[in-house]
Amino acid sequence: MAGAVDLSALKERAQAKPATGATGGTPTANAVVDVSEANFEAEVLQKSSAVPVVVVLASTRSEPSMALTEAFERLVAQDAGTWILARVDVDTNMRIAQAFGVQAIPTTVAVAQGQPLADFQGVQSEEQLRAWIDAILKAVEGKLTGPVGSAEEAPPEDPRFVAAEEALEAGDLAGAEAAYEAILAAEPANAEAKTALRHVNFIGRAEVLPDGIIATADADPTDIDAALQAADAELFDQRPEDAFARLIATVKRTAGDDRTRVRTRLLELFELFDPAEPFVVAARRKLALALY
């Protein structure tokens, strides 16, 4: 969901803790990670607030992919925790590849502060890769928190959020939901827990969507339930503009309780994103026109 839903409230809370070590031929502990959909948030988005994360989207069936990955592994071993290499197997993590807009294998993307900074396709020489990495490090100099030298330097993490995130990474949505609800029971104004709970609720709803729901909704625009489910499916499929457009069109066709229901769902979906996102701003404007 990283490409569709802005998890900034979660990634801003946690500080990455890449281990440092001496320059040498072996990658520093935690400097090379295998990334999947389950740990993408923690290993890429969160850690990129501390140091750049170089995401290599590759396939084990591709010799150029393996050669590029091995070259990056040698380079990260030399740099003492100043950046992290994240290996993504696109054969088993298609959503991550889709989120990055991958069109060729291998593709490399440097991520800093949760955002793509630079990318290239194909294989380059080790000398070219070294120059590219050096340019990335120079571009972010002084802008990231930097490698954490010791556990004492890191801000303490709230164990309640740690437990919730561990449940989420394990696929235990009910456990994550219960953990965030417990935080809100104790601190009703906790904005971070509210944001996290909205994301968990959306993911839980999207995971049980019926097959072919978008086609079903297209076939009968008067079916409100189908429209709501189809919008969830489009959002889960990294297409927020399509989801918003569908619900705005449904608002125009409805009245009374039905219109209120659709409008409420649309506002809930808006809350999954940074309100300054251009597509959210545009959709809010279109909703206002549809209502008035």
PDB file of C-alpha atoms in Angstrom:
ATOM      1  CA  MET A   1       0.000   0.000   0.000  1.00  0.00           C
ATOM      2  CA  ALA A   2       2.976   2.354   0.179  1.00  0.00           C
ATOM      3  CA  GLY A   3       2.389   3.584  -3.312  1.00  0.00           C
ATOM      4  CA  ALA A   4      -1.288   4.308  -2.754  1.00  0.00           C
ATOM      5  CA  VAL A   5      -1.604   5.411   0.822  1.00  0.00           C
ATOM      6  CA  ASP A   6       0.678   7.930   2.503  1.00  0.00           C
ATOM      7  CA  LEU A   7       1.841   6.280   5.731  1.00  0.00           C
ATOM      8  CA  SER A   8       3.744   9.409   6.771  1.00  0.00           C
ATOM      9  CA  ALA A   9       2.340   9.425  10.284  1.00  0.00           C
ATOM     10  CA  LEU A  10       3.883   6.019  10.883  1.00  0.00           C
ATOM     11  CA  LYS A  11       7.179   6.609   9.117  1.00  0.00           C
ATOM     12  CA  GLU A  12       7.756   9.964  10.855  1.00  0.00           C
ATOM     13  CA  ARG A  13       7.419   8.404  14.287  1.00  0.00           C
ATOM     14  CA  ALA A  14      10.047   5.711  13.924  1.00  0.00           C
ATOM     15  CA  GLN A  15      13.705   6.550  13.481  1.00  0.00           C
ATOM     16  CA  ALA A  16      15.757   4.124  11.401  1.00  0.00           C
ATOM     17  CA  LYS A  17      18.653   2.419  13.139  1.00  0.00           C
ATOM     18  CA  PRO A  18      21.133   1.213  10.482  1.00  0.00           C
ATOM     19  CA  ALA A  19      24.163  -0.274  12.177  1.00  0.00           C
ATOM     20  CA  THR A  20      27.547   1.275  11.563  1.00  0.00           C
ATOM     21  CA  GLY A  21      30.773  -0.582  11.073  1.00  0.00           C
ATOM     22  CA  ALA A  22      34.267  -0.425   9.653  1.00  0.00           C
ATOM     23  CA  THR A  23      34.912  -0.220   5.952  1.00  0.00           C
ATOM     24  CA  GLY A  24      35.586  -3.640   4.555  1.00  0.00           C
ATOM     25  CA  GLY A  25      34.478  -6.369   2.212  1.00  0.00           C
ATOM     26  CA  THR A  26      31.463  -7.556   4.198  1.00  0.00           C
ATOM     27  CA  PRO A  27      28.261  -5.499   4.334  1.00  0.00           C
ATOM     28  CA  THR A  28      27.598  -3.872   7.707  1.00  0.00           C
ATOM     29  CA  ALA A  29      24.850  -5.606   9.694  1.00  0.00           C
ATOM     30  CA  ASN A  30      21.449  -4.413   8.474  1.00  0.00           C
ATOM     31  CA  ALA A  31      23.042  -2.539   5.550  1.00  0.00           C
ATOM     32  CA  VAL A  32      21.558  -5.103   3.137  1.00  0.00           C
ATOM     33  CA  VAL A  33      17.914  -6.096   3.558  1.00  0.00           C
ATOM     34  CA  ASP A  34      15.489  -8.206   1.560  1.00  0.00           C
ATOM     35  CA  VAL A  35      12.303  -6.177   1.195  1.00  0.00           C
ATOM     36  CA  SER A  36       8.762  -7.476   0.742  1.00  0.00           C
ATOM     37  CA  GLU A  37       5.340  -5.859   0.982  1.00  0.00           C
ATOM     38  CA  ALA A  38       5.264  -6.809   4.665  1.00  0.00           C
ATOM     39  CA  ASN A  39       8.405  -4.895   5.666  1.00  0.00           C
ATOM     40  CA  PHE A  40       8.542  -2.181   2.973  1.00  0.00           C
ATOM     41  CA  GLU A  41       7.299   0.485   5.385  1.00  0.00           C
ATOM     42  CA  ALA A  42       9.902  -0.272   8.041  1.00  0.00           C
ATOM     43  CA  GLU A  43      12.896  -1.084   5.848  1.00  0.00           C
ATOM     44  CA  VAL A  44      12.491   1.541   3.111  1.00  0.00           C
ATOM     45  CA  LEU A  45      10.200   4.400   4.133  1.00  0.00           C
ATOM     46  CA  GLN A  46      11.189   4.637   7.783  1.00  0.00           C
ATOM     47  CA  LYS A  47      14.898   4.053   7.345  1.00  0.00           C
ATOM     48  CA  SER A  48      15.146   6.524   4.476  1.00  0.00           C
ATOM     49  CA  SER A  49      14.593   9.314   6.999  1.00  0.00           C
ATOM     50  CA  ALA A  50      18.011   8.483   8.433  1.00  0.00           C
ATOM     51  CA  VAL A  51      20.075   7.440   5.407  1.00  0.00           C
ATOM     52  CA  PRO A  52      19.359   6.931   1.693  1.00  0.00           C
ATOM     53  CA  VAL A  53      17.902   3.542   0.814  1.00  0.00           C
ATOM     54  CA  VAL A  54      18.915   2.174  -2.586  1.00  0.00           C
ATOM     55  CA  VAL A  55      16.106  -0.107  -3.756  1.00  0.00           C
ATOM     56  CA  VAL A  56      17.149  -2.639  -6.403  1.00  0.00           C
ATOM     57  CA  LEU A  57      14.099  -4.150  -8.098  1.00  0.00           C
ATOM     58  CA  ALA A  58      15.402  -7.307  -9.676  1.00  0.00           C
ATOM     59  CA  SER A  59      14.617 -10.911 -10.523  1.00  0.00           C
ATOM     60  CA  THR A  60      16.560 -13.998  -9.553  1.00  0.00           C
ATOM     61  CA  ARG A  61      15.877 -15.253 -13.075  1.00  0.00           C
ATOM     62  CA  SER A  62      17.851 -12.355 -14.561  1.00  0.00           C
ATOM     63  CA  GLU A  63      21.647 -12.546 -14.719  1.00  0.00           C
ATOM     64  CA  PRO A  64      22.002  -8.751 -15.155  1.00  0.00           C
ATOM     65  CA  SER A  65      19.852  -8.302 -12.045  1.00  0.00           C
ATOM     66  CA  MET A  66      22.109 -10.551 -10.001  1.00  0.00           C
ATOM     67  CA  ALA A  67      25.249  -8.851 -11.303  1.00  0.00           C
ATOM     68  CA  LEU A  68      23.910  -5.414 -10.386  1.00  0.00           C
ATOM     69  CA  THR A  69      22.858  -6.562  -6.926  1.00  0.00           C
ATOM     70  CA  GLU A  70      26.264  -8.093  -6.242  1.00  0.00           C
ATOM     71  CA  ALA A  71      27.980  -4.873  -7.310  1.00  0.00           C
ATOM     72  CA  PHE A  72      25.838  -2.842  -4.922  1.00  0.00           C
ATOM     73  CA  GLU A  73      26.575  -5.327  -2.137  1.00  0.00           C
ATOM     74  CA  ARG A  74      30.305  -4.719  -2.593  1.00  0.00           C
ATOM     75  CA  LEU A  75      29.789  -0.959  -2.524  1.00  0.00           C
ATOM     76  CA  VAL A  76      27.555  -0.878   0.549  1.00  0.00           C
ATOM     77  CA  ALA A  77      30.194  -2.909   2.391  1.00  0.00           C
ATOM     78  CA  GLN A  78      32.607  -0.030   1.901  1.00  0.00           C
ATOM     79  CA  ASP A  79      30.397   2.761   3.209  1.00  0.00           C
ATOM     80  CA  ALA A  80      29.967   2.027   6.922  1.00  0.00           C
ATOM     81  CA  GLY A  81      26.199   2.403   7.206  1.00  0.00           C
ATOM     82  CA  THR A  82      25.873   5.671   5.274  1.00  0.00           C
ATOM     83  CA  TRP A  83      23.251   4.050   3.025  1.00  0.00           C
ATOM     84  CA  ILE A  84      21.195   0.868   2.886  1.00  0.00           C
ATOM     85  CA  LEU A  85      20.733  -1.607   0.052  1.00  0.00           C
ATOM     86  CA  ALA A  86      17.177  -2.928  -0.219  1.00  0.00           C
ATOM     87  CA  ARG A  87      16.754  -5.947  -2.500  1.00  0.00           C
ATOM     88  CA  VAL A  88      13.283  -6.522  -3.963  1.00  0.00           C
ATOM     89  CA  ASP A  89      12.377  -9.675  -5.885  1.00  0.00           C
ATOM     90  CA  VAL A  90       9.803  -8.371  -8.354  1.00  0.00           C
ATOM     91  CA  ASP A  91       8.590 -11.897  -9.115  1.00  0.00           C
ATOM     92  CA  THR A  92       7.058 -12.132  -5.636  1.00  0.00           C
ATOM     93  CA  ASN A  93       6.482  -8.440  -4.887  1.00  0.00           C
ATOM     94  CA  MET A  94       4.618  -7.099  -7.889  1.00  0.00           C
ATOM     95  CA  ARG A  95       2.875  -4.350  -5.910  1.00  0.00           C
ATOM     96  CA  ILE A  96       6.207  -2.791  -4.950  1.00  0.00           C
ATOM     97  CA  ALA A  97       7.314  -2.872  -8.588  1.00  0.00           C
ATOM     98  CA  GLN A  98       4.001  -1.294  -9.575  1.00  0.00           C
ATOM     99  CA  ALA A  99       4.358   1.420  -6.949  1.00  0.00           C
ATOM    100  CA  PHE A 100       7.741   2.388  -8.396  1.00  0.00           C
ATOM    101  CA  GLY A 101       6.446   2.225 -11.968  1.00  0.00           C
ATOM    102  CA  VAL A 102       8.999  -0.384 -12.977  1.00  0.00           C
ATOM    103  CA  GLN A 103       9.132  -0.951 -16.736  1.00  0.00           C
ATOM    104  CA  ALA A 104      12.397  -2.872 -17.032  1.00  0.00           C
ATOM    105  CA  ILE A 105      14.444  -5.237 -14.888  1.00  0.00           C
ATOM    106  CA  PRO A 106      16.641  -4.380 -13.115  1.00  0.00           C
ATOM    107  CA  THR A 107      15.551  -0.935 -11.964  1.00  0.00           C
ATOM    108  CA  THR A 108      17.285   0.961  -9.169  1.00  0.00           C
ATOM    109  CA  VAL A 109      15.648   3.729  -7.128  1.00  0.00           C
ATOM    110  CA  ALA A 110      17.249   5.823  -4.383  1.00  0.00           C
ATOM    111  CA  VAL A 111      14.756   6.789  -1.670  1.00  0.00           C
ATOM    112  CA  ALA A 112      15.271   9.585   0.878  1.00  0.00           C
ATOM    113  CA  GLN A 113      12.743  10.803   3.444  1.00  0.00           C
ATOM    114  CA  GLY A 114      10.195   8.392   2.000  1.00  0.00           C
ATOM    115  CA  GLN A 115      10.398   9.821  -1.532  1.00  0.00           C
ATOM    116  CA  PRO A 116      12.181   8.660  -4.721  1.00  0.00           C
ATOM    117  CA  LEU A 117      15.287  10.789  -5.264  1.00  0.00           C
ATOM    118  CA  ALA A 118      16.929   9.274  -8.359  1.00  0.00           C
ATOM    119  CA  ASP A 119      16.643   6.131 -10.461  1.00  0.00           C
ATOM    120  CA  PHE A 120      18.012   4.288 -13.456  1.00  0.00           C
ATOM    121  CA  GLN A 121      17.261   1.141 -15.444  1.00  0.00           C
ATOM    122  CA  GLY A 122      19.624  -1.629 -16.457  1.00  0.00           C
ATOM    123  CA  VAL A 123      23.178  -2.392 -15.399  1.00  0.00           C
ATOM    124  CA  GLN A 124      26.075   0.016 -14.931  1.00  0.00           C
ATOM    125  CA  SER A 125      29.738  -0.520 -14.223  1.00  0.00           C
ATOM    126  CA  GLU A 126      30.879  -0.536 -10.628  1.00  0.00           C
ATOM    127  CA  GLU A 127      32.676   2.777 -11.231  1.00  0.00           C
ATOM    128  CA  GLN A 128      29.441   4.331 -12.496  1.00  0.00           C
ATOM    129  CA  LEU A 129      27.547   2.932  -9.522  1.00  0.00           C
ATOM    130  CA  ARG A 130      30.132   4.420  -7.139  1.00  0.00           C
ATOM    131  CA  ALA A 131      29.740   7.844  -8.766  1.00  0.00           C
ATOM    132  CA  TRP A 132      25.931   7.537  -8.576  1.00  0.00           C
ATOM    133  CA  ILE A 133      26.014   6.582  -4.888  1.00  0.00           C
ATOM    134  CA  ASP A 134      28.426   9.422  -4.098  1.00  0.00           C
ATOM    135  CA  ALA A 135      26.093  11.868  -5.847  1.00  0.00           C
ATOM    136  CA  ILE A 136      23.132  10.584  -3.798  1.00  0.00           C
ATOM    137  CA  LEU A 137      25.067  10.958  -0.543  1.00  0.00           C
ATOM    138  CA  LYS A 138      26.097  14.486  -1.486  1.00  0.00           C
ATOM    139  CA  ALA A 139      22.518  15.430  -2.415  1.00  0.00           C
ATOM    140  CA  VAL A 140      21.172  14.417   1.007  1.00  0.00           C
ATOM    141  CA  GLU A 141      24.082  15.696   3.060  1.00  0.00           C
ATOM    142  CA  GLY A 142      22.779  17.474   6.139  1.00  0.00           C
ATOM    143  CA  LYS A 143      19.147  16.701   5.245  1.00  0.00           C
ATOM    144  CA  LEU A 144      18.732  13.305   6.936  1.00  0.00           C
ATOM    145  CA  THR A 145      19.212  12.288  10.554  1.00  0.00           C
ATOM    146  CA  GLY A 146      22.196  10.078   9.659  1.00  0.00           C
ATOM    147  CA  PRO A 147      23.273   6.662  10.892  1.00  0.00           C
ATOM    148  CA  VAL A 148      22.588   6.017  14.543  1.00  0.00           C
ATOM    149  CA  GLY A 149      25.842   5.280  16.300  1.00  0.00           C
ATOM    150  CA  SER A 150      24.382   3.747  19.433  1.00  0.00           C
ATOM    151  CA  ALA A 151      21.063   2.727  20.906  1.00  0.00           C
ATOM    152  CA  GLU A 152      21.385   5.523  23.477  1.00  0.00           C
ATOM    153  CA  GLU A 153      21.278   8.137  20.717  1.00  0.00           C
ATOM    154  CA  ALA A 154      17.988   6.895  19.320  1.00  0.00           C
ATOM    155  CA  PRO A 155      14.734   8.285  20.718  1.00  0.00           C
ATOM    156  CA  PRO A 156      12.830   5.639  22.671  1.00  0.00           C
ATOM    157  CA  GLU A 157       9.997   3.985  20.781  1.00  0.00           C
ATOM    158  CA  ASP A 158       6.552   3.748  22.285  1.00  0.00           C
ATOM    159  CA  PRO A 159       6.101   0.011  23.019  1.00  0.00           C
ATOM    160  CA  ARG A 160       2.390   0.286  22.292  1.00  0.00           C
ATOM    161  CA  PHE A 161       3.081   1.375  18.716  1.00  0.00           C
ATOM    162  CA  VAL A 162       5.839  -1.203  18.363  1.00  0.00           C
ATOM    163  CA  ALA A 163       3.387  -3.964  19.332  1.00  0.00           C
ATOM    164  CA  ALA A 164       0.788  -2.637  16.883  1.00  0.00           C
ATOM    165  CA  GLU A 165       3.280  -2.455  14.015  1.00  0.00           C
ATOM    166  CA  GLU A 166       4.609  -5.944  14.758  1.00  0.00           C
ATOM    167  CA  ALA A 167       1.052  -7.282  14.575  1.00  0.00           C
ATOM    168  CA  LEU A 168       0.523  -5.456  11.286  1.00  0.00           C
ATOM    169  CA  GLU A 169       3.754  -6.811   9.773  1.00  0.00           C
ATOM    170  CA  ALA A 170       2.709 -10.312  10.851  1.00  0.00           C
ATOM    171  CA  GLY A 171      -0.586  -9.910   9.000  1.00  0.00           C
ATOM    172  CA  ASP A 172      -2.589  -9.781  12.227  1.00  0.00           C
ATOM    173  CA  LEU A 173      -4.921  -6.936  11.315  1.00  0.00           C
ATOM    174  CA  ALA A 174      -7.250  -7.651  14.213  1.00  0.00           C
ATOM    175  CA  GLY A 175      -4.347  -7.474  16.647  1.00  0.00           C
ATOM    176  CA  ALA A 176      -3.087  -4.215  15.133  1.00  0.00           C
ATOM    177  CA  GLU A 177      -6.584  -2.742  15.241  1.00  0.00           C
ATOM    178  CA  ALA A 178      -6.997  -3.714  18.886  1.00  0.00           C
ATOM    179  CA  ALA A 179      -3.607  -2.212  19.770  1.00  0.00           C
ATOM    180  CA  TYR A 180      -4.386   1.136  18.145  1.00  0.00           C
ATOM    181  CA  GLU A 181      -7.863   1.193  19.688  1.00  0.00           C
ATOM    182  CA  ALA A 182      -6.293   0.617  23.121  1.00  0.00           C
ATOM    183  CA  ILE A 183      -4.013   3.622  22.579  1.00  0.00           C
ATOM    184  CA  LEU A 184      -7.007   5.756  21.621  1.00  0.00           C
ATOM    185  CA  ALA A 185      -8.957   4.548  24.629  1.00  0.00           C
ATOM    186  CA  ALA A 186      -6.182   5.927  26.827  1.00  0.00           C
ATOM    187  CA  GLU A 187      -5.413   8.963  24.628  1.00  0.00           C
ATOM    188  CA  PRO A 188      -8.464   9.900  22.528  1.00  0.00           C
ATOM    189  CA  ALA A 189      -6.588  12.789  20.882  1.00  0.00           C
ATOM    190  CA  ASN A 190      -3.598  10.718  19.736  1.00  0.00           C
ATOM    191  CA  ALA A 191      -3.448  11.736  16.062  1.00  0.00           C
ATOM    192  CA  GLU A 192      -0.874   9.097  15.151  1.00  0.00           C
ATOM    193  CA  ALA A 193      -3.024   6.257  16.466  1.00  0.00           C
ATOM    194  CA  LYS A 194      -6.071   7.662  14.649  1.00  0.00           C
ATOM    195  CA  THR A 195      -4.163   7.757  11.371  1.00  0.00           C
ATOM    196  CA  ALA A 196      -2.759   4.266  11.836  1.00  0.00           C
ATOM    197  CA  LEU A 197      -6.175   2.849  12.723  1.00  0.00           C
ATOM    198  CA  ARG A 198      -7.687   4.349   9.551  1.00  0.00           C
ATOM    199  CA  HIS A 199      -5.041   2.595   7.464  1.00  0.00           C
ATOM    200  CA  VAL A 200      -5.554  -0.732   9.227  1.00  0.00           C
ATOM    201  CA  ASN A 201      -9.313  -0.523   8.774  1.00  0.00           C
ATOM    202  CA  PHE A 202      -8.946   0.252   5.090  1.00  0.00           C
ATOM    203  CA  ILE A 203      -6.529  -2.630   4.483  1.00  0.00           C
ATOM    204  CA  GLY A 204      -8.833  -5.032   6.318  1.00  0.00           C
ATOM    205  CA  ARG A 205     -11.767  -3.906   4.199  1.00  0.00           C
ATOM    206  CA  ALA A 206      -9.798  -4.094   0.947  1.00  0.00           C
ATOM    207  CA  GLU A 207      -8.478  -7.588   1.599  1.00  0.00           C
ATOM    208  CA  VAL A 208     -11.957  -9.138   1.509  1.00  0.00           C
ATOM    209  CA  LEU A 209     -13.240  -7.431  -1.604  1.00  0.00           C
ATOM    210  CA  PRO A 210     -15.053  -9.788  -4.013  1.00  0.00           C
ATOM    211  CA  ASP A 211     -13.363 -10.676  -7.280  1.00  0.00           C
ATOM    212  CA  GLY A 212     -14.431  -8.587 -10.242  1.00  0.00           C
ATOM    213  CA  ILE A 213     -16.008  -5.868  -8.113  1.00  0.00           C
ATOM    214  CA  ILE A 214     -14.869  -3.069 -10.444  1.00  0.00           C
ATOM    215  CA  ALA A 215     -16.589  -4.693 -13.421  1.00  0.00           C
ATOM    216  CA  THR A 216     -19.687  -5.283 -11.291  1.00  0.00           C
ATOM    217  CA  ALA A 217     -19.828  -1.614 -10.311  1.00  0.00           C
ATOM    218  CA  ASP A 218     -19.277  -0.478 -13.899  1.00  0.00           C
ATOM    219  CA  ALA A 219     -22.154  -2.674 -15.065  1.00  0.00           C
ATOM    220  CA  ASP A 220     -24.621  -1.146 -12.590  1.00  0.00           C
ATOM    221  CA  PRO A 221     -23.761   2.445 -11.569  1.00  0.00           C
ATOM    222  CA  THR A 222     -26.846   2.535  -9.316  1.00  0.00           C
ATOM    223  CA  ASP A 223     -25.420  -0.151  -6.991  1.00  0.00           C
ATOM    224  CA  ILE A 224     -24.047   1.932  -4.096  1.00  0.00           C
ATOM    225  CA  ASP A 225     -22.423  -1.014  -2.304  1.00  0.00           C
ATOM    226  CA  ALA A 226     -20.598  -2.035  -5.458  1.00  0.00           C
ATOM    227  CA  ALA A 227     -19.423   1.535  -6.057  1.00  0.00           C
ATOM    228  CA  LEU A 228     -17.959   1.777  -2.553  1.00  0.00           C
ATOM    229  CA  GLN A 229     -16.206  -1.570  -2.897  1.00  0.00           C
ATOM    230  CA  ALA A 230     -14.920  -0.757  -6.384  1.00  0.00           C
ATOM    231  CA  ALA A 231     -13.424   2.504  -5.075  1.00  0.00           C
ATOM    232  CA  ASP A 232     -11.618   0.532  -2.359  1.00  0.00           C
ATOM    233  CA  ALA A 233     -10.311  -1.866  -4.992  1.00  0.00           C
ATOM    234  CA  GLU A 234      -9.016   0.968  -7.166  1.00  0.00           C
ATOM    235  CA  LEU A 235      -7.321   2.624  -4.234  1.00  0.00           C
ATOM    236  CA  PHE A 236      -5.744  -0.661  -3.156  1.00  0.00           C
ATOM    237  CA  ASP A 237      -4.550  -1.064  -6.749  1.00  0.00           C
ATOM    238  CA  GLN A 238      -2.619   2.233  -6.545  1.00  0.00           C
ATOM    239  CA  ARG A 239      -5.267   4.246  -8.440  1.00  0.00           C
ATOM    240  CA  PRO A 240      -6.570   6.870  -6.002  1.00  0.00           C
ATOM    241  CA  GLU A 241      -7.665   9.283  -8.750  1.00  0.00           C
ATOM    242  CA  ASP A 242      -9.923   6.599 -10.239  1.00  0.00           C
ATOM    243  CA  ALA A 243     -11.362   5.764  -6.817  1.00  0.00           C
ATOM    244  CA  PHE A 244     -12.134   9.408  -6.088  1.00  0.00           C
ATOM    245  CA  ALA A 245     -13.650   9.990  -9.524  1.00  0.00           C
ATOM    246  CA  ARG A 246     -15.957   6.984  -9.109  1.00  0.00           C
ATOM    247  CA  LEU A 247     -17.305   8.175  -5.775  1.00  0.00           C
ATOM    248  CA  ILE A 248     -17.690  11.780  -6.927  1.00  0.00           C
ATOM    249  CA  ALA A 249     -19.713  10.546  -9.896  1.00  0.00           C
ATOM    250  CA  THR A 250     -21.813   8.482  -7.494  1.00  0.00           C
ATOM    251  CA  VAL A 251     -22.398  11.547  -5.315  1.00  0.00           C
ATOM    252  CA  LYS A 252     -23.749  13.375  -8.369  1.00  0.00           C
ATOM    253  CA  ARG A 253     -26.208  10.534  -9.107  1.00  0.00           C
ATOM    254  CA  THR A 254     -27.522  10.118  -5.570  1.00  0.00           C
ATOM    255  CA  ALA A 255     -29.486  12.060  -2.965  1.00  0.00           C
ATOM    256  CA  GLY A 256     -30.471  11.838   0.679  1.00  0.00           C
ATOM    257  CA  ASP A 257     -28.990   9.039   2.782  1.00  0.00           C
ATOM    258  CA  ASP A 258     -27.263   7.423  -0.197  1.00  0.00           C
ATOM    259  CA  ARG A 259     -25.431  10.635  -1.037  1.00  0.00           C
ATOM    260  CA  THR A 260     -24.434  11.109   2.603  1.00  0.00           C
ATOM    261  CA  ARG A 261     -23.097   7.565   2.754  1.00  0.00           C
ATOM    262  CA  VAL A 262     -20.972   7.963  -0.369  1.00  0.00           C
ATOM    263  CA  ARG A 263     -19.703  11.390   0.678  1.00  0.00           C
ATOM    264  CA  THR A 264     -18.722  10.037   4.099  1.00  0.00           C
ATOM    265  CA  ARG A 265     -16.744   7.187   2.538  1.00  0.00           C
ATOM    266  CA  LEU A 266     -14.994   9.585   0.163  1.00  0.00           C
ATOM    267  CA  LEU A 267     -13.939  11.826   3.046  1.00  0.00           C
ATOM    268  CA  GLU A 268     -12.592   8.753   4.851  1.00  0.00           C
ATOM    269  CA  LEU A 269     -10.475   7.889   1.824  1.00  0.00           C
ATOM    270  CA  PHE A 270      -9.145  11.444   1.658  1.00  0.00           C
ATOM    271  CA  GLU A 271      -7.876  11.030   5.221  1.00  0.00           C
ATOM    272  CA  LEU A 272      -5.565   8.196   4.115  1.00  0.00           C
ATOM    273  CA  PHE A 273      -3.409  10.766   2.295  1.00  0.00           C
ATOM    274  CA  ASP A 274      -1.497  13.916   2.973  1.00  0.00           C
ATOM    275  CA  PRO A 275      -4.163  16.619   2.495  1.00  0.00           C
ATOM    276  CA  ALA A 276      -1.682  18.628   0.394  1.00  0.00           C
ATOM    277  CA  GLU A 277      -1.422  15.901  -2.260  1.00  0.00           C
ATOM    278  CA  PRO A 278      -2.494  17.512  -5.564  1.00  0.00           C
ATOM    279  CA  PHE A 279      -4.923  14.717  -6.426  1.00  0.00           C
ATOM    280  CA  VAL A 280      -6.579  15.060  -3.006  1.00  0.00           C
ATOM    281  CA  VAL A 281      -6.902  18.831  -3.393  1.00  0.00           C
ATOM    282  CA  ALA A 282      -8.387  18.382  -6.874  1.00  0.00           C
ATOM    283  CA  ALA A 283     -10.825  15.710  -5.702  1.00  0.00           C
ATOM    284  CA  ARG A 284     -12.008  17.831  -2.781  1.00  0.00           C
ATOM    285  CA  ARG A 285     -12.721  20.675  -5.206  1.00  0.00           C
ATOM    286  CA  LYS A 286     -14.688  18.358  -7.497  1.00  0.00           C
ATOM    287  CA  LEU A 287     -16.639  16.994  -4.548  1.00  0.00           C
ATOM    288  CA  ALA A 288     -17.608  20.503  -3.498  1.00  0.00           C
ATOM    289  CA  LEU A 289     -18.879  21.211  -7.003  1.00  0.00           C
ATOM    290  CA  ALA A 290     -20.823  17.957  -7.024  1.00  0.00           C
ATOM    291  CA  LEU A 291     -22.496  18.820  -3.743  1.00  0.00           C
ATOM    292  CA  TYR A 292     -23.297  22.451  -4.442  1.00  0.00           C
TER     293      TYR A 292
END
